[in-house]
Coordinates of C-alpha atoms (C1' of nucleotides) in Angstrom, one line a residue:
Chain A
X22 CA -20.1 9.5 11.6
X23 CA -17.7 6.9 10.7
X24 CA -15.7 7.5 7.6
X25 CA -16.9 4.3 5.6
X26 CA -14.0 4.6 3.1
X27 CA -11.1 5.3 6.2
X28 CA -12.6 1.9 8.1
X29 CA -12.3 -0.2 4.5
X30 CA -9.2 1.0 4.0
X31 CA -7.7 0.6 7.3
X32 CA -9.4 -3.1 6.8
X33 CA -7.4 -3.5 4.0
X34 CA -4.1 -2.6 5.2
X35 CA -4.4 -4.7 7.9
X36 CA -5.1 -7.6 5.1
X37 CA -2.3 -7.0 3.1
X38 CA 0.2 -6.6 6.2
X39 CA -1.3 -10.1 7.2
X40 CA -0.4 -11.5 4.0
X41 CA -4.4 -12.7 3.2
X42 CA -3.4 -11.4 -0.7
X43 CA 0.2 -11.8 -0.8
X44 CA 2.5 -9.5 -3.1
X45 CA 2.5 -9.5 -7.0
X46 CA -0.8 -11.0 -6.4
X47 CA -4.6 -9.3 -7.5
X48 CA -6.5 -7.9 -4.7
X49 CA -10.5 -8.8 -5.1
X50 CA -12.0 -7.0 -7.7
X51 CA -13.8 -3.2 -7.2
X52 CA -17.5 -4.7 -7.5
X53 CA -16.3 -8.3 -5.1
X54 CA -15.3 -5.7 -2.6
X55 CA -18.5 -3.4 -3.1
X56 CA -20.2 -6.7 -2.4
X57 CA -18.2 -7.8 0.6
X58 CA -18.2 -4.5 2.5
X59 CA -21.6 -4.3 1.3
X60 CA -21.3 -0.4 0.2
X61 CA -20.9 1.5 -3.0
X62 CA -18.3 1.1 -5.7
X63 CA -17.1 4.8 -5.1
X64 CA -16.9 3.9 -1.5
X65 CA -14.5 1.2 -2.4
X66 CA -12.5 3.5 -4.8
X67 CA -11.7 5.8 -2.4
X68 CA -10.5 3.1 -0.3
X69 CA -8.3 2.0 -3.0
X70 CA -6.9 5.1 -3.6
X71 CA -5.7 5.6 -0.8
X72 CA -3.9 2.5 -0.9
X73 CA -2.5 3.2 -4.1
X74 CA -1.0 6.7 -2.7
X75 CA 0.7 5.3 0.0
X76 CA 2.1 2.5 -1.8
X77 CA 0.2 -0.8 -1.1
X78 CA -1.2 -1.4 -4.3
X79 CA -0.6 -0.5 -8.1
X80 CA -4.2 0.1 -9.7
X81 CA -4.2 -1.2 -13.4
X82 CA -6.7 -0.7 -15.7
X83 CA -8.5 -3.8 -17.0
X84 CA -6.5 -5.9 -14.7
X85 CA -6.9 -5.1 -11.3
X86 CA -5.3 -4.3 -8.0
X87 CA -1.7 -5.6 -7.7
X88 CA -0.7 -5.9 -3.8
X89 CA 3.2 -4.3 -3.7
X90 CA 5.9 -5.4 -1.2
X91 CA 4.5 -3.5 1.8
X92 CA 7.9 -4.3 3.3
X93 CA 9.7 -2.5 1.4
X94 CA 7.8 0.7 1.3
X95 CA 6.8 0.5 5.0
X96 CA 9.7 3.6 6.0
X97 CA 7.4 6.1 5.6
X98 CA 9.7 9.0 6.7
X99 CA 8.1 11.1 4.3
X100 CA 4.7 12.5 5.4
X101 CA 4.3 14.3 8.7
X102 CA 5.2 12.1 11.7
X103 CA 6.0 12.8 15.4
X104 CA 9.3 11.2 16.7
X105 CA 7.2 9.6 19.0
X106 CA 5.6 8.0 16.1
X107 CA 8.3 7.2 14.2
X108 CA 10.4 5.6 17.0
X109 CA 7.4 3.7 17.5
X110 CA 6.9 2.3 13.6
X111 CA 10.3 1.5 13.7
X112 CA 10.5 -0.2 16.9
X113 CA 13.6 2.0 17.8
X114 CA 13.7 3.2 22.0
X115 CA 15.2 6.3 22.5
X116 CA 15.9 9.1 25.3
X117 CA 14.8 12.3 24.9
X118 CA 16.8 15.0 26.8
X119 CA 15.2 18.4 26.9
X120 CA 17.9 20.7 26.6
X121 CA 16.0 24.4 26.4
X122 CA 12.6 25.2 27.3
X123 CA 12.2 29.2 26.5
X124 CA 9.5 31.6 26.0
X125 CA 10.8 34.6 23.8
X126 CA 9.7 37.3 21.3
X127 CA 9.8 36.0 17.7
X128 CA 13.9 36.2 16.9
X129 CA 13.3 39.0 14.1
X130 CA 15.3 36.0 11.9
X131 CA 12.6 34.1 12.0
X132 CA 9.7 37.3 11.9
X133 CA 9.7 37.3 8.2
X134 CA 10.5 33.3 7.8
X135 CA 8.2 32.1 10.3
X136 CA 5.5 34.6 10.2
X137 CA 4.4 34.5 13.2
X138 CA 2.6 37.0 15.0
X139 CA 3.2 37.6 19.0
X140 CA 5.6 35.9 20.5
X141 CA 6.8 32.1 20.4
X142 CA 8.5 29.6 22.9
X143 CA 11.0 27.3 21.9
X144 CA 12.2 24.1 23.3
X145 CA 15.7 22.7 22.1
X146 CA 15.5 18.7 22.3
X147 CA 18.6 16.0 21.7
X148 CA 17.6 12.6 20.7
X149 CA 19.4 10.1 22.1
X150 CA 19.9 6.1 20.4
X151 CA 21.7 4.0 21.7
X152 CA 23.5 6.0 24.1
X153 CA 24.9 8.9 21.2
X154 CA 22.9 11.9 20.9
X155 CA 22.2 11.6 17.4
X156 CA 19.5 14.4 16.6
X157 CA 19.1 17.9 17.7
X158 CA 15.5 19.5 17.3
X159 CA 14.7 22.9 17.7
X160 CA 11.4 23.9 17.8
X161 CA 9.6 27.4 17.8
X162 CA 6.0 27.1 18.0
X163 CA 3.5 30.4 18.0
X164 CA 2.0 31.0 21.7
X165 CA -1.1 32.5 19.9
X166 CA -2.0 28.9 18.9
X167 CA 0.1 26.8 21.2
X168 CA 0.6 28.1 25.0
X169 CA 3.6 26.9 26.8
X170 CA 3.9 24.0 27.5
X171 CA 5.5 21.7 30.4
X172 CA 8.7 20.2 30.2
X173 CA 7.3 16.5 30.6
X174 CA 5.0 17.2 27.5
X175 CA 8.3 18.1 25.7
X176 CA 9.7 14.9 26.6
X177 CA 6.5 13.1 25.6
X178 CA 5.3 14.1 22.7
X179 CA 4.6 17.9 22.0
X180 CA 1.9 16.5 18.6
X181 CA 0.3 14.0 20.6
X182 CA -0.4 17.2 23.3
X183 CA -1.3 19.8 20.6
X184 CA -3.6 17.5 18.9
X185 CA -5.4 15.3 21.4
X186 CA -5.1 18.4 24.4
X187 CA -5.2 21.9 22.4
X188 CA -7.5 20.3 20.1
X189 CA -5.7 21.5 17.1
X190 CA -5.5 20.0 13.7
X191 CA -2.3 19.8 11.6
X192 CA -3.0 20.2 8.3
X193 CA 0.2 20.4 6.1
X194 CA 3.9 21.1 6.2
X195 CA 6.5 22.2 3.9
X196 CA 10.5 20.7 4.3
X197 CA 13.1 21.1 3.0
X198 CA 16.1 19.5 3.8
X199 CA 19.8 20.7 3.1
X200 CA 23.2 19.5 4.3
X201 CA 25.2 22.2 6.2
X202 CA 28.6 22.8 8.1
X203 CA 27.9 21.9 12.4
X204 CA 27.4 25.1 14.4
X205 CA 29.3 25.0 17.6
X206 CA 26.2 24.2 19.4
X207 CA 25.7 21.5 17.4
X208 CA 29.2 20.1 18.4
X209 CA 28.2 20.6 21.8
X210 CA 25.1 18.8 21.8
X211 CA 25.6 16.2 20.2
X212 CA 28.0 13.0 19.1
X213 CA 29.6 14.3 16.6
X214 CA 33.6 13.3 16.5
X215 CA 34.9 13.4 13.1
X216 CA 31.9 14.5 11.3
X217 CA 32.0 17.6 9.1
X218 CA 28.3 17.9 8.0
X219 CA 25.0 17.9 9.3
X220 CA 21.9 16.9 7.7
X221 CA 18.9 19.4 8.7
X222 CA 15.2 18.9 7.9
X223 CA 13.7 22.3 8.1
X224 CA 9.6 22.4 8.6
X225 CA 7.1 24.8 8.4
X226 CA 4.4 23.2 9.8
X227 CA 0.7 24.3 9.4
X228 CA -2.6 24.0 10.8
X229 CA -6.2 23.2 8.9
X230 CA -6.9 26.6 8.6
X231 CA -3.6 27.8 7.0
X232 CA -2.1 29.9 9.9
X233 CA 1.1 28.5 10.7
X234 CA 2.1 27.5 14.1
X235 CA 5.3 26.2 14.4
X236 CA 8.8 26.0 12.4
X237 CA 11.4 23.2 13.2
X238 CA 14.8 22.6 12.6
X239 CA 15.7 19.0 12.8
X240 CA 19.6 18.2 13.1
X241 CA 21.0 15.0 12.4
X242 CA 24.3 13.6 12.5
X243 CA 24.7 12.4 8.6
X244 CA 25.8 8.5 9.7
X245 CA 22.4 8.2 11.1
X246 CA 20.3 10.0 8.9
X247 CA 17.9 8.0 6.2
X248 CA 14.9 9.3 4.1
X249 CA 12.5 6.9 2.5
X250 CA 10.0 8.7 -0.2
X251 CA 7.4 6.9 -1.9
X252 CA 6.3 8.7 -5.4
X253 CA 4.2 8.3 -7.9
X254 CA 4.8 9.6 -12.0
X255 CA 2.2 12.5 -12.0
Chain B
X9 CA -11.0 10.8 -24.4
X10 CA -9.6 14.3 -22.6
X11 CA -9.6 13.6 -18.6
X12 CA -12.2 16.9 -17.6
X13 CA -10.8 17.0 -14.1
X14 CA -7.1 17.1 -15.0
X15 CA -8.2 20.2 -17.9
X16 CA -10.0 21.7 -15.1
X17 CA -6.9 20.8 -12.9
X18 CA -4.4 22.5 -15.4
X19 CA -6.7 25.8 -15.8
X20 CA -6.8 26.0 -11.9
X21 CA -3.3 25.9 -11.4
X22 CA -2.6 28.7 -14.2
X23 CA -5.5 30.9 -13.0
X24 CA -3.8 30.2 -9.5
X25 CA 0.1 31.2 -10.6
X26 CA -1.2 33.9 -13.0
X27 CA -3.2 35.9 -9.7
X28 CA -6.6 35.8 -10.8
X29 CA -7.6 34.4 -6.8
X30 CA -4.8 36.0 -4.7
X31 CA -2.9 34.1 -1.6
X32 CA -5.5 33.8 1.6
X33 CA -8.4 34.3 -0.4
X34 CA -11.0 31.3 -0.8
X35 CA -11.5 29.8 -4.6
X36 CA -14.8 29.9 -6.2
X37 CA -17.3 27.5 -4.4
X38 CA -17.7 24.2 -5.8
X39 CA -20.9 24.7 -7.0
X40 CA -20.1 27.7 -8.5
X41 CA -17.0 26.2 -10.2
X42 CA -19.5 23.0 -11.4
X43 CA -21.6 26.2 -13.2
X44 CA -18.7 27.9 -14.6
X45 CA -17.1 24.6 -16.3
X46 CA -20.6 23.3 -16.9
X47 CA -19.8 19.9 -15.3
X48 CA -20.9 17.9 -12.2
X49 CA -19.6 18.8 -8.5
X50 CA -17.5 15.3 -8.7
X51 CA -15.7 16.4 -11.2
X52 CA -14.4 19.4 -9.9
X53 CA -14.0 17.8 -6.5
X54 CA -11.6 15.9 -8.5
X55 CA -9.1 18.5 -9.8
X56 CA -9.8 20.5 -6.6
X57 CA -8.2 17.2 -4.5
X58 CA -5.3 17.5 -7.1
X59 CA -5.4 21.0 -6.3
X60 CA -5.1 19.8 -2.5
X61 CA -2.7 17.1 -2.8
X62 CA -0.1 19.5 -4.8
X63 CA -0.4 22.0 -2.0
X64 CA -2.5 24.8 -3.9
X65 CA -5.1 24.5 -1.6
X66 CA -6.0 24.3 1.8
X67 CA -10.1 22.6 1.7
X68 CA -12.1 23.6 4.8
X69 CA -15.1 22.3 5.3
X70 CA -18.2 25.0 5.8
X71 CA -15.9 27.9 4.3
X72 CA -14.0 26.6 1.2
X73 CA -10.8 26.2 -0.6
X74 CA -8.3 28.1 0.6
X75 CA -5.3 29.7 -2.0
X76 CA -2.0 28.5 -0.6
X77 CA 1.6 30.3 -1.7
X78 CA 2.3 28.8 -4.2
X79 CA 5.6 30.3 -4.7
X80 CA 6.6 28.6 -1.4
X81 CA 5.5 25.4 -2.4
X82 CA 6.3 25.5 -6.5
X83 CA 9.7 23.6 -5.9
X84 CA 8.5 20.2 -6.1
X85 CA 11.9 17.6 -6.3
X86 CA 9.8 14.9 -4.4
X87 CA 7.4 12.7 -7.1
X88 CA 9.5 11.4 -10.2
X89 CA 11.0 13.9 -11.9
X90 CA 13.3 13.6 -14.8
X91 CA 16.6 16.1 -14.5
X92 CA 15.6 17.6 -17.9
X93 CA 12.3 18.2 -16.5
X94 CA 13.5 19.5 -13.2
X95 CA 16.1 22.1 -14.9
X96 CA 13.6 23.6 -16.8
X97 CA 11.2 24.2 -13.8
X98 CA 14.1 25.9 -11.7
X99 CA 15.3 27.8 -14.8
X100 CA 18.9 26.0 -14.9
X101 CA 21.3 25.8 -17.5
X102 CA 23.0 22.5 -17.3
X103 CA 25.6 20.2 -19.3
X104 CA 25.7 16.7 -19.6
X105 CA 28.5 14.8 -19.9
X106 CA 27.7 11.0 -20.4
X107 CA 30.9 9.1 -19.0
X108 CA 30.2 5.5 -19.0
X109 CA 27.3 4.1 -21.6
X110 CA 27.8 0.0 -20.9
X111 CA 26.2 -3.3 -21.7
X112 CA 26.6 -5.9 -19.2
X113 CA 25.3 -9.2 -17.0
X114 CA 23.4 -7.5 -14.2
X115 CA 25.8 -7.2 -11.3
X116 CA 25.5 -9.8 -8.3
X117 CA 25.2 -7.0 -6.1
X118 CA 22.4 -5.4 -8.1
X119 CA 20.9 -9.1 -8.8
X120 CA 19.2 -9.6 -5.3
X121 CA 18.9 -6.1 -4.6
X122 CA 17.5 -4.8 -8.4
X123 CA 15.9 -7.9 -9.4
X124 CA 16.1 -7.2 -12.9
X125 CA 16.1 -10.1 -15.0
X126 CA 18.3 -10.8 -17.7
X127 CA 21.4 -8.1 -18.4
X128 CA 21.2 -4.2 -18.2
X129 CA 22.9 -1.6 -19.4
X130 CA 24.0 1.4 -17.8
X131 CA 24.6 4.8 -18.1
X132 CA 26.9 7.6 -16.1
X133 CA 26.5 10.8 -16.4
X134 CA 28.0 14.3 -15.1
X135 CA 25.9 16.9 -14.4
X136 CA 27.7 20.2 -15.1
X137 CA 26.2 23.1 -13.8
X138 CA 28.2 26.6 -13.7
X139 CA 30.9 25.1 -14.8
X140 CA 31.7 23.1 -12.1
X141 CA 30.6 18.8 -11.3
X142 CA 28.0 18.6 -9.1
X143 CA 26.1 15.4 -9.8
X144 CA 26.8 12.2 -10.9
X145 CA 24.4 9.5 -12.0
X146 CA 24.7 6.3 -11.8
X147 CA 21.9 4.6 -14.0
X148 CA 21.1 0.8 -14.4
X149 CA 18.0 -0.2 -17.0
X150 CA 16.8 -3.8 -17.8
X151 CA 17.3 -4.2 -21.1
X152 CA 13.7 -6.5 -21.1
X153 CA 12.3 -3.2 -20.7
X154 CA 14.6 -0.8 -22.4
X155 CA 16.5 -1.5 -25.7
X156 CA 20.0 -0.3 -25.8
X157 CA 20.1 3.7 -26.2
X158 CA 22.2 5.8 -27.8
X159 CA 24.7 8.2 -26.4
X160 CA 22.3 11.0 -28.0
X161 CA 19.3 9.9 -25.9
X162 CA 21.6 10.0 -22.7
X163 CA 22.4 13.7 -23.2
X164 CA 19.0 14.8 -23.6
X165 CA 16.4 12.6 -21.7
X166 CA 16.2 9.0 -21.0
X167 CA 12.8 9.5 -19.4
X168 CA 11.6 11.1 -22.4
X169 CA 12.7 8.2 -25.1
X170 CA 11.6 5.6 -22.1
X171 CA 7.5 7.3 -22.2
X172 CA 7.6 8.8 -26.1
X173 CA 9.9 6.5 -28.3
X174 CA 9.1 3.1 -26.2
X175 CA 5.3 3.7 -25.0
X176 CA 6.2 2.9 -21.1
X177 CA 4.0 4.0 -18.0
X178 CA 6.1 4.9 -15.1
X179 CA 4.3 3.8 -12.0
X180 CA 5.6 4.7 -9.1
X181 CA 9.3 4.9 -7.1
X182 CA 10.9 4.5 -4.0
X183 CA 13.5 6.5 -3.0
X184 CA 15.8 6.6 -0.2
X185 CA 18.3 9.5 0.9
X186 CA 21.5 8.8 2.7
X187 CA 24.8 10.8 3.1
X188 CA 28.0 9.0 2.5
X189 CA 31.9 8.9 1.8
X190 CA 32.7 10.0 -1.3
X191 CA 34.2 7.2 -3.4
X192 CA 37.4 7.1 -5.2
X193 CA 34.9 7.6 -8.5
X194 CA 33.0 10.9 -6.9
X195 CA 36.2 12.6 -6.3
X196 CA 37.7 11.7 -9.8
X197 CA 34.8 12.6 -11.5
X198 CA 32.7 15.7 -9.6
X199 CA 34.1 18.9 -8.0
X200 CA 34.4 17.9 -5.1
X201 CA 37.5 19.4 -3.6
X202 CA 37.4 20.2 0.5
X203 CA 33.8 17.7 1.0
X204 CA 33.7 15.0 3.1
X205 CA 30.4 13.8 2.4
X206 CA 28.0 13.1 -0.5
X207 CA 24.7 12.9 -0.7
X208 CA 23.3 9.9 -2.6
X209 CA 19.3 9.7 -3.6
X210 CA 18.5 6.3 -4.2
X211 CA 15.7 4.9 -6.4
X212 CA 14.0 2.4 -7.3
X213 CA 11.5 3.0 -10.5
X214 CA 8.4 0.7 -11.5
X215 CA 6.3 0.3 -14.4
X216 CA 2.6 0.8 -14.1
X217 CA 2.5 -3.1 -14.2
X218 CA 5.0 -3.3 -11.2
X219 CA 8.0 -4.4 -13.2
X220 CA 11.4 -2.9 -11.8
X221 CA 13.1 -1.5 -14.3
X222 CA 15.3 0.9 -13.3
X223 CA 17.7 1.4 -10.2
X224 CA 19.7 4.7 -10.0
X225 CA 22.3 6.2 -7.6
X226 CA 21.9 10.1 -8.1
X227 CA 25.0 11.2 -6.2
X228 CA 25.0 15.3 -4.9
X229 CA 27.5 17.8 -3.9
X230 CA 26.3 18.8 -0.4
X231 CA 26.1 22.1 -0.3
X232 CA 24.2 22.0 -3.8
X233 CA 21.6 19.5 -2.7
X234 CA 18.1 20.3 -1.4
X235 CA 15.1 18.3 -1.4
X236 CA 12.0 20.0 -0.7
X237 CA 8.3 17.7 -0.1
X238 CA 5.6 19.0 0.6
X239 CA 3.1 16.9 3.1
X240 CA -0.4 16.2 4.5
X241 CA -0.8 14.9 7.8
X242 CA -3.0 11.9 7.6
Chain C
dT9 C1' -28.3 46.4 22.9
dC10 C1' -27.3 41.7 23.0
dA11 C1' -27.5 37.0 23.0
dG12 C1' -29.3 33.2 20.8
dT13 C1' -31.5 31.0 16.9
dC14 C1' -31.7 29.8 12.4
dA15 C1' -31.3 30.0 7.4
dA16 C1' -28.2 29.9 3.8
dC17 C1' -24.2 28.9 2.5
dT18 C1' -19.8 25.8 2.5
dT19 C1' -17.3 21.1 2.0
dG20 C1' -17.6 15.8 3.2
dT21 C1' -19.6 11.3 2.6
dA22 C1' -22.5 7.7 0.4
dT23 C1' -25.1 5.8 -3.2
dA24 C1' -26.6 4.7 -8.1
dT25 C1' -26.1 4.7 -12.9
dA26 C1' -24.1 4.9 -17.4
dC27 C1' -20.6 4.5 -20.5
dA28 C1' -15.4 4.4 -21.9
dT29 C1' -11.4 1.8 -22.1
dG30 C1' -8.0 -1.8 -21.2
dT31 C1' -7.2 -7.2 -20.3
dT32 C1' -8.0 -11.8 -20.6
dA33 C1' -9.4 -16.2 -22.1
dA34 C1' -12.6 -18.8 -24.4
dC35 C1' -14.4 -19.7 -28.7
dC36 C1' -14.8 -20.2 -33.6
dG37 C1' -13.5 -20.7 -38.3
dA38 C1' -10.2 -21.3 -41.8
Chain D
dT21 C1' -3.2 -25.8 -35.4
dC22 C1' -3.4 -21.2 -35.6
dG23 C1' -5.1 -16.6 -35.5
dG24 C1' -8.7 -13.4 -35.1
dT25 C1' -13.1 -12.3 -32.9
dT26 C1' -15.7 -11.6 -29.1
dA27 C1' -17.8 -11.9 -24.6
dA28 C1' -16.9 -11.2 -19.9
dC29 C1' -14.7 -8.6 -16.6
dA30 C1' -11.5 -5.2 -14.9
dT31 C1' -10.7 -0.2 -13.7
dG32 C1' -11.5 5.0 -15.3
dT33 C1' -14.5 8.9 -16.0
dA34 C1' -18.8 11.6 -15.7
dT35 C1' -23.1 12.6 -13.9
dA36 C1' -27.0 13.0 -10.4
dT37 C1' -29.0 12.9 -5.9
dA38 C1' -29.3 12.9 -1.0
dC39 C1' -27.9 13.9 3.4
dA40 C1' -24.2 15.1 7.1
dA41 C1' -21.6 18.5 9.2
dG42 C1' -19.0 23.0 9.8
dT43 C1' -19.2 28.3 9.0
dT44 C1' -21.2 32.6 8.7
dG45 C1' -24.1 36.4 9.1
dA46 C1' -28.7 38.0 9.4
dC47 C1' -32.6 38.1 12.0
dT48 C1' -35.5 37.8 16.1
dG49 C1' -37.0 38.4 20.6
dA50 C1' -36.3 39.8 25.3

DNA sequence: TCAGTCAACTTGTATATACATGTTAACCGA
DNA sequence: TCGGTTAACATGTATATACAAGTTGACTGA
């Protein structure tokens, strides 16, 4: 089955991106769409609200759809998104160097953090823009749901392989991000003259069914470093 | 007329924190849950995608609703919170100190960039916690939306006097997160002896109609900042 | 015993209807 | 002309029904 509601939606977005309802203006009414797309009104709500969470429209009662500047809000870096993705959105080419590719048993620092039973493997990856080595990502995923992989998957994109290979589905992550002092390696690794903080984004990332299969520490050299958050009041 | 899904929502959450379904195991069925609160299955769909959204729950289809940690995920600084709001969820003991309370033409640099129309006033305060300076805020309001305040109301809670005393819907916001140089200002006014960098959320806050009305520069100590979201793939 | 089937659950999607509630503009009467 | 009323239309909430699709465990038959 095709998700009615995901194809309307996706419809839309493409609308709006187009410019067919420009900003600050009303998108067609609930029961105009119904007719158009020839479905339900609930079937169309859905749509909308999906809209409305991720920022394309503000939904006012007794008024209508309002289209919001998509431009602005179009830096999703909130969310879950691969680097591959998100080099992609942003048009941005980049060189991923694959600096460690390890199997180990679960560092007992990260037994009770991560939580993750057997052992893991870990690849250590620097992003490279421009020529500096802006980010450093380490990554520890669980081999009970993610066997090791090669290093040209690493180098690829290790979500695009986990989801479209292993099948798996990602179903939520926690981060938190915190600003901390450079380790040495960090110094190493990356371009880092004359900086004295580092901005990390640490995940744990979880699958549909709740078991967590990977924990991420994502390293980036503050110049560089940019989060964009759309939020709604309750 | 009192919202039945967001009741339901609000007992959920309570009966969630308070134990009465314990991490790992699954919540009621829906149907069951339609029984118990003598509604429709919609209807608790509702709250339970509220449930979902605010990481609670994990929904999986043929077995059911999953209870999340909730102690993981109960530190929520993404979404619009107010800073009297968010000290009250961590438990913190906090002083205000409001340093600047002005009246002025919006600034060119803010015209483009805030599109507020007509003048704003603003509003800076410290945010003492511990004893020492570890956030400064940096507040600009259009006074089309919001009448001048008073120095009382910038100690407690603008948010509060903006949705109680004036009636106003906060919409939505978009927030961006960058680390900079300190300025002259941040090291005259904050702790902030031995940092190099600052960490600078900034926002951009709508009313449910769409109307900017507020741009803020919430400036952070580094080592005291941390931002934790919590996020769905998809 | 064991493998396979199947029934009885679960959540997901789609539709229809009814009414509540907020917005807007046309209309009407003083 | 002006102001209030109201009808038409917008989205929000609640309910009911039907079927699709994934999970689980019991049952059946070889």
């Amino acid at each position: 089955m095709q998700k009615k509601y995901l194809t309307i939606y996706d419809d839309l977005v493409d609308k709006i991106k187009a410019g067919i309802w420009p900003v600050n203006t009303l998108l067609p009414s609930e029961n105009d769409l119904t007719n158009r797309y020839e479905t339900s009104r609930e079937t169309i709500r859905k749509a909308l609200n999906l809209l409305s969470q991720n920022g394309y429209i503000q939904k006012v009662r007794g008024k209508g759809s309002i289209v919001l500047d998509a431009h602005k809000f179009s830096f999703p870096v909130s969310g879950i998104v691969s680097y591959k993705e998100l080099t992609k959105q942003l048009n941005i080419t980049s060189n991923t160097i694959v600096q460690e590719l390890s199997y180990m048993e679960t560092p007992s620092a990260l037994q009770e953090l991560v939580n993750i039973e057997g052992n893991v493997w870990r690849a250590v990856r620097i992003r490279e823009i421009d020529g500096e080595k802006i980010i450093l990502d380490k990554d520890y995923f669980s081999e009970m749901h993610v066997p090791f992989p090669t290093k040209e998957i690493c180098e690829d994109s290790i979500y695009q392989y986990i989801e479209e290979e292993l099948g798996l589905t990602i179903g939520f992550a926690q981060k938190e991000i915190v600003v901390e002092e450079p380790t040495k390696e960090d110094y190493e690794l990356l371009s880092l003259e004359g900086f004295s903080n580092i901005v990390v984004i640490k995940s744990h990332v979880y699958l549909d069914d709740t078991s967590l299969f990977q924990y991420t520490e994502s390293r980036h050299r503050p110049d560089k470093f940019r989060f964009i958050d759309f939020a709604r009041r309750i």
